[in-house]
């Protein structure tokens, strides 16, 4: 995997290991063992790309994996919110929860804006929305931390649920 870290801030990697009974762990950077703990926690003091190798060994054998850590001077937020490229199609009167994944979102400020409003409709990490009228709409999330700001906009079209003005067909037909 690839991890991002900020200079002076601890990065933590918790591996998922199968058949680990009485295992010994060894984390190395540049062929030097830097930790023998199950969970890797390390503070980098220089910017750059670092490769960390994990070796897990027990009586049955061993396995090794490598991870890349990009150490940066700044760690602005990065928003991941999966939305179809054509936007969302939603029904009025139903609740929808927007729950983004945000890297570097610790201690960040979250602001959700509806359409072109300059006043946030929410300052929580997740946003629950229930459209009441059909039409086009947009929702913008702004996340700000000490190192920068990220923004993501989601567009959607809402419509009324199909109405049932006549009873559903029955079988067999009644004559």
PDB file of C-alpha atoms in Angstrom:
ATOM      1  CA  UNK A   1       0.000   0.000   0.000  1.00  0.00           C
ATOM      2  CA  UNK A   2       0.838   3.667  -0.158  1.00  0.00           C
ATOM      3  CA  UNK A   3       0.598   5.856   2.923  1.00  0.00           C
ATOM      4  CA  UNK A   4       0.947   9.594   3.402  1.00  0.00           C
ATOM      5  CA  UNK A   5       2.672  11.132   6.409  1.00  0.00           C
ATOM      6  CA  UNK A   6       3.530  14.594   7.582  1.00  0.00           C
ATOM      7  CA  UNK A   7       6.971  15.499   8.893  1.00  0.00           C
ATOM      8  CA  UNK A   8       6.941  15.320  12.680  1.00  0.00           C
ATOM      9  CA  UNK A   9       3.611  13.467  12.916  1.00  0.00           C
ATOM     10  CA  UNK A  10       3.401   9.746  13.683  1.00  0.00           C
ATOM     11  CA  UNK A  11       2.274   7.381  10.953  1.00  0.00           C
ATOM     12  CA  UNK A  12       0.633   4.122  12.069  1.00  0.00           C
ATOM     13  CA  UNK A  13       0.316   0.928  10.030  1.00  0.00           C
ATOM     14  CA  UNK A  14      -1.724  -1.933  11.463  1.00  0.00           C
ATOM     15  CA  UNK A  15      -1.181  -5.060   9.362  1.00  0.00           C
ATOM     16  CA  UNK A  16      -3.753  -7.762   8.764  1.00  0.00           C
ATOM     17  CA  UNK A  17      -1.996 -11.075   9.277  1.00  0.00           C
ATOM     18  CA  UNK A  18      -3.450 -14.578   8.871  1.00  0.00           C
ATOM     19  CA  UNK A  19      -2.054 -17.557  10.806  1.00  0.00           C
ATOM     20  CA  UNK A  20       0.031 -15.301  13.000  1.00  0.00           C
ATOM     21  CA  UNK A  21       0.164 -17.565  16.080  1.00  0.00           C
ATOM     22  CA  UNK A  22       3.255 -16.660  18.134  1.00  0.00           C
ATOM     23  CA  UNK A  23       4.627 -14.551  15.297  1.00  0.00           C
ATOM     24  CA  UNK A  24       7.672 -12.310  15.390  1.00  0.00           C
ATOM     25  CA  UNK A  25       7.402  -8.958  13.614  1.00  0.00           C
ATOM     26  CA  UNK A  26      10.213  -6.993  12.037  1.00  0.00           C
ATOM     27  CA  UNK A  27       9.809  -3.583  10.352  1.00  0.00           C
ATOM     28  CA  UNK A  28      12.793  -2.332   8.354  1.00  0.00           C
ATOM     29  CA  UNK A  29      13.761   0.851   6.544  1.00  0.00           C
ATOM     30  CA  UNK A  30      16.884   0.756   4.362  1.00  0.00           C
ATOM     31  CA  UNK A  31      17.740  -2.733   5.707  1.00  0.00           C
ATOM     32  CA  UNK A  32      17.718  -1.435   9.305  1.00  0.00           C
ATOM     33  CA  UNK A  33      15.192  -2.832  11.810  1.00  0.00           C
ATOM     34  CA  UNK A  34      13.238   0.122  13.212  1.00  0.00           C
ATOM     35  CA  UNK A  35      10.536  -1.781  15.107  1.00  0.00           C
ATOM     36  CA  UNK A  36       9.591  -5.262  16.289  1.00  0.00           C
ATOM     37  CA  UNK A  37       6.063  -4.315  17.389  1.00  0.00           C
ATOM     38  CA  UNK A  38       2.987  -5.764  15.679  1.00  0.00           C
ATOM     39  CA  UNK A  39       1.729  -2.229  14.875  1.00  0.00           C
ATOM     40  CA  UNK A  40       4.201   0.094  13.161  1.00  0.00           C
ATOM     41  CA  UNK A  41       4.296   3.638  14.512  1.00  0.00           C
ATOM     42  CA  UNK A  42       7.024   5.986  13.375  1.00  0.00           C
ATOM     43  CA  UNK A  43       7.728   9.715  13.178  1.00  0.00           C
ATOM     44  CA  UNK A  44       9.602  10.862  10.073  1.00  0.00           C
ATOM     45  CA  UNK A  45      11.717  14.005  10.264  1.00  0.00           C
ATOM     46  CA  UNK A  46      12.585  14.419   6.585  1.00  0.00           C
ATOM     47  CA  UNK A  47      10.479  14.863   3.463  1.00  0.00           C
ATOM     48  CA  UNK A  48      10.670  12.122   0.851  1.00  0.00           C
ATOM     49  CA  UNK A  49       9.570   8.673  -0.251  1.00  0.00           C
ATOM     50  CA  UNK A  50      10.334   5.841   2.184  1.00  0.00           C
ATOM     51  CA  UNK A  51       9.855   2.101   1.743  1.00  0.00           C
ATOM     52  CA  UNK A  52       9.031   0.111   4.876  1.00  0.00           C
ATOM     53  CA  UNK A  53       9.265  -3.686   4.827  1.00  0.00           C
ATOM     54  CA  UNK A  54       7.362  -5.936   7.230  1.00  0.00           C
ATOM     55  CA  UNK A  55       8.494  -9.490   7.917  1.00  0.00           C
ATOM     56  CA  UNK A  56       6.217 -11.758   9.955  1.00  0.00           C
ATOM     57  CA  UNK A  57       7.708 -15.067  11.021  1.00  0.00           C
ATOM     58  CA  UNK A  58       6.384 -18.075  12.967  1.00  0.00           C
ATOM     59  CA  UNK A  59       7.227 -21.793  13.191  1.00  0.00           C
ATOM     60  CA  UNK A  60       5.557 -22.503   9.845  1.00  0.00           C
ATOM     61  CA  UNK A  61       7.579 -19.927   7.914  1.00  0.00           C
ATOM     62  CA  UNK A  62       7.516 -16.241   7.076  1.00  0.00           C
ATOM     63  CA  UNK A  63       5.987 -13.671   4.750  1.00  0.00           C
ATOM     64  CA  UNK A  64       7.154 -10.212   3.743  1.00  0.00           C
ATOM     65  CA  UNK A  65       5.367  -7.143   2.393  1.00  0.00           C
ATOM     66  CA  UNK A  66       6.529  -3.667   1.520  1.00  0.00           C
ATOM     67  CA  UNK A  67       4.692  -0.351   1.864  1.00  0.00           C
ATOM     68  CA  UNK A  68       5.544   3.075   0.490  1.00  0.00           C
ATOM     69  CA  UNK A  69       5.239   6.113   2.734  1.00  0.00           C
ATOM     70  CA  UNK A  70       5.267   9.555   1.147  1.00  0.00           C
ATOM     71  CA  UNK A  71       6.494  11.985   3.806  1.00  0.00           C
ATOM     72  CA  UNK A  72       5.434  15.558   3.105  1.00  0.00           C
ATOM     73  CA  UNK A  73       5.992  18.943   4.679  1.00  0.00           C
ATOM     74  CA  UNK A  74       2.230  19.619   4.569  1.00  0.00           C
ATOM     75  CA  UNK A  75      -0.744  17.262   4.828  1.00  0.00           C
ATOM     76  CA  UNK A  76      -3.828  18.990   3.415  1.00  0.00           C
ATOM     77  CA  UNK A  77      -7.118  17.080   3.429  1.00  0.00           C
ATOM     78  CA  UNK A  78      -7.989  14.767   0.527  1.00  0.00           C
ATOM     79  CA  UNK A  79     -11.697  14.030  -0.014  1.00  0.00           C
ATOM     80  CA  UNK A  80     -12.943  10.770  -1.481  1.00  0.00           C
ATOM     81  CA  UNK A  81     -16.656  10.613  -2.212  1.00  0.00           C
ATOM     82  CA  UNK A  82     -17.696   8.091  -4.836  1.00  0.00           C
ATOM     83  CA  UNK A  83     -20.321   9.501  -7.185  1.00  0.00           C
ATOM     84  CA  UNK A  84     -21.280   8.391 -10.704  1.00  0.00           C
ATOM     85  CA  UNK A  85     -19.835  10.745 -13.362  1.00  0.00           C
ATOM     86  CA  UNK A  86     -23.361  11.605 -14.503  1.00  0.00           C
ATOM     87  CA  UNK A  87     -24.347  12.661 -10.971  1.00  0.00           C
ATOM     88  CA  UNK A  88     -26.924  11.154  -8.654  1.00  0.00           C
ATOM     89  CA  UNK A  89     -30.599  10.546  -9.244  1.00  0.00           C
ATOM     90  CA  UNK A  90     -32.597  10.618  -6.001  1.00  0.00           C
ATOM     91  CA  UNK A  91     -36.223  10.547  -4.917  1.00  0.00           C
ATOM     92  CA  UNK A  92     -37.907  13.313  -2.942  1.00  0.00           C
ATOM     93  CA  UNK A  93     -38.932  12.413   0.583  1.00  0.00           C
ATOM     94  CA  UNK A  94     -36.091   9.908   1.126  1.00  0.00           C
ATOM     95  CA  UNK A  95     -33.018  10.439   3.276  1.00  0.00           C
ATOM     96  CA  UNK A  96     -29.545  10.203   1.746  1.00  0.00           C
ATOM     97  CA  UNK A  97     -26.353  10.134   3.784  1.00  0.00           C
ATOM     98  CA  UNK A  98     -23.142  11.556   2.359  1.00  0.00           C
ATOM     99  CA  UNK A  99     -20.205  10.005   4.262  1.00  0.00           C
ATOM    100  CA  UNK A 100     -16.884  10.980   2.675  1.00  0.00           C
ATOM    101  CA  UNK A 101     -13.537   9.374   3.386  1.00  0.00           C
ATOM    102  CA  UNK A 102     -11.102  12.172   4.210  1.00  0.00           C
ATOM    103  CA  UNK A 103      -7.357  11.666   4.491  1.00  0.00           C
ATOM    104  CA  UNK A 104      -5.739  14.067   6.946  1.00  0.00           C
ATOM    105  CA  UNK A 105      -9.188  14.927   8.285  1.00  0.00           C
ATOM    106  CA  UNK A 106      -8.257  14.828  11.957  1.00  0.00           C
ATOM    107  CA  UNK A 107      -9.069  18.146  13.643  1.00  0.00           C
ATOM    108  CA  UNK A 108     -10.382  19.475  10.321  1.00  0.00           C
ATOM    109  CA  UNK A 109     -13.339  21.806   9.796  1.00  0.00           C
ATOM    110  CA  UNK A 110     -16.162  20.388   7.635  1.00  0.00           C
ATOM    111  CA  UNK A 111     -18.661  22.620   5.830  1.00  0.00           C
ATOM    112  CA  UNK A 112     -21.501  21.442   3.576  1.00  0.00           C
ATOM    113  CA  UNK A 113     -23.129  23.979   1.224  1.00  0.00           C
ATOM    114  CA  UNK A 114     -26.355  23.469  -0.723  1.00  0.00           C
ATOM    115  CA  UNK A 115     -26.417  24.911  -4.255  1.00  0.00           C
ATOM    116  CA  UNK A 116     -24.706  28.340  -4.352  1.00  0.00           C
ATOM    117  CA  UNK A 117     -25.316  29.204  -0.697  1.00  0.00           C
ATOM    118  CA  UNK A 118     -22.524  30.930   1.213  1.00  0.00           C
ATOM    119  CA  UNK A 119     -23.953  29.676   4.522  1.00  0.00           C
ATOM    120  CA  UNK A 120     -23.168  26.047   5.405  1.00  0.00           C
ATOM    121  CA  UNK A 121     -26.139  23.721   5.983  1.00  0.00           C
ATOM    122  CA  UNK A 122     -23.981  21.486   8.202  1.00  0.00           C
ATOM    123  CA  UNK A 123     -20.585  21.422   9.880  1.00  0.00           C
ATOM    124  CA  UNK A 124     -20.568  17.693  10.651  1.00  0.00           C
ATOM    125  CA  UNK A 125     -18.315  15.175   8.868  1.00  0.00           C
ATOM    126  CA  UNK A 126     -21.314  13.305   7.409  1.00  0.00           C
ATOM    127  CA  UNK A 127     -24.364  15.017   5.929  1.00  0.00           C
ATOM    128  CA  UNK A 128     -27.913  13.664   5.800  1.00  0.00           C
ATOM    129  CA  UNK A 129     -30.139  15.223   3.161  1.00  0.00           C
ATOM    130  CA  UNK A 130     -33.773  14.696   2.214  1.00  0.00           C
ATOM    131  CA  UNK A 131     -34.887  16.506  -0.955  1.00  0.00           C
ATOM    132  CA  UNK A 132     -38.425  17.851  -0.682  1.00  0.00           C
ATOM    133  CA  UNK A 133     -38.840  19.241  -4.203  1.00  0.00           C
ATOM    134  CA  UNK A 134     -37.939  17.740  -7.588  1.00  0.00           C
ATOM    135  CA  UNK A 135     -35.181  19.388  -9.591  1.00  0.00           C
ATOM    136  CA  UNK A 136     -31.431  19.792  -9.951  1.00  0.00           C
ATOM    137  CA  UNK A 137     -29.277  20.486  -6.943  1.00  0.00           C
ATOM    138  CA  UNK A 138     -25.623  20.512  -5.901  1.00  0.00           C
ATOM    139  CA  UNK A 139     -23.891  19.876  -2.614  1.00  0.00           C
ATOM    140  CA  UNK A 140     -20.378  21.140  -1.916  1.00  0.00           C
ATOM    141  CA  UNK A 141     -18.128  19.861   0.863  1.00  0.00           C
ATOM    142  CA  UNK A 142     -15.206  21.978   2.023  1.00  0.00           C
ATOM    143  CA  UNK A 143     -12.671  20.449   4.430  1.00  0.00           C
ATOM    144  CA  UNK A 144      -9.986  22.637   5.981  1.00  0.00           C
ATOM    145  CA  UNK A 145      -7.092  21.656   8.227  1.00  0.00           C
ATOM    146  CA  UNK A 146      -3.935  23.480   9.302  1.00  0.00           C
ATOM    147  CA  UNK A 147      -2.225  22.627   5.998  1.00  0.00           C
ATOM    148  CA  UNK A 148      -4.876  23.502   3.440  1.00  0.00           C
ATOM    149  CA  UNK A 149      -8.370  23.089   2.046  1.00  0.00           C
ATOM    150  CA  UNK A 150     -10.038  20.545  -0.219  1.00  0.00           C
ATOM    151  CA  UNK A 151     -13.387  20.804  -1.941  1.00  0.00           C
ATOM    152  CA  UNK A 152     -15.723  18.295  -3.616  1.00  0.00           C
ATOM    153  CA  UNK A 153     -19.056  19.007  -5.315  1.00  0.00           C
ATOM    154  CA  UNK A 154     -21.818  16.479  -5.932  1.00  0.00           C
ATOM    155  CA  UNK A 155     -24.638  17.167  -8.397  1.00  0.00           C
ATOM    156  CA  UNK A 156     -27.965  15.369  -8.366  1.00  0.00           C
ATOM    157  CA  UNK A 157     -31.428  15.409  -9.811  1.00  0.00           C
ATOM    158  CA  UNK A 158     -34.354  14.639  -7.566  1.00  0.00           C
ATOM    159  CA  UNK A 159     -37.753  13.464  -8.700  1.00  0.00           C
ATOM    160  CA  UNK A 160     -40.980  12.379  -7.077  1.00  0.00           C
ATOM    161  CA  UNK A 161     -41.513   8.641  -6.571  1.00  0.00           C
ATOM    162  CA  UNK A 162     -43.780   7.067  -9.187  1.00  0.00           C
ATOM    163  CA  UNK A 163     -47.389   7.375  -8.131  1.00  0.00           C
ATOM    164  CA  UNK A 164     -49.881   4.552  -8.228  1.00  0.00           C
ATOM    165  CA  UNK A 165     -53.019   6.160  -9.565  1.00  0.00           C
ATOM    166  CA  UNK A 166     -54.536   2.828 -10.554  1.00  0.00           C
ATOM    167  CA  UNK A 167     -54.360  -0.510  -8.746  1.00  0.00           C
ATOM    168  CA  UNK A 168     -51.683  -2.978  -9.873  1.00  0.00           C
ATOM    169  CA  UNK A 169     -52.687  -5.666 -12.394  1.00  0.00           C
ATOM    170  CA  UNK A 170     -53.888  -8.968 -11.004  1.00  0.00           C
ATOM    171  CA  UNK A 171     -53.551 -12.484 -12.328  1.00  0.00           C
ATOM    172  CA  UNK A 172     -55.518 -14.240 -13.527  1.00  0.00           C
ATOM    173  CA  UNK A 173     -57.456 -11.457 -15.224  1.00  0.00           C
ATOM    174  CA  UNK A 174     -60.977 -10.926 -13.974  1.00  0.00           C
ATOM    175  CA  UNK A 175     -63.609 -10.727 -16.714  1.00  0.00           C
TER     176      UNK A 175
END
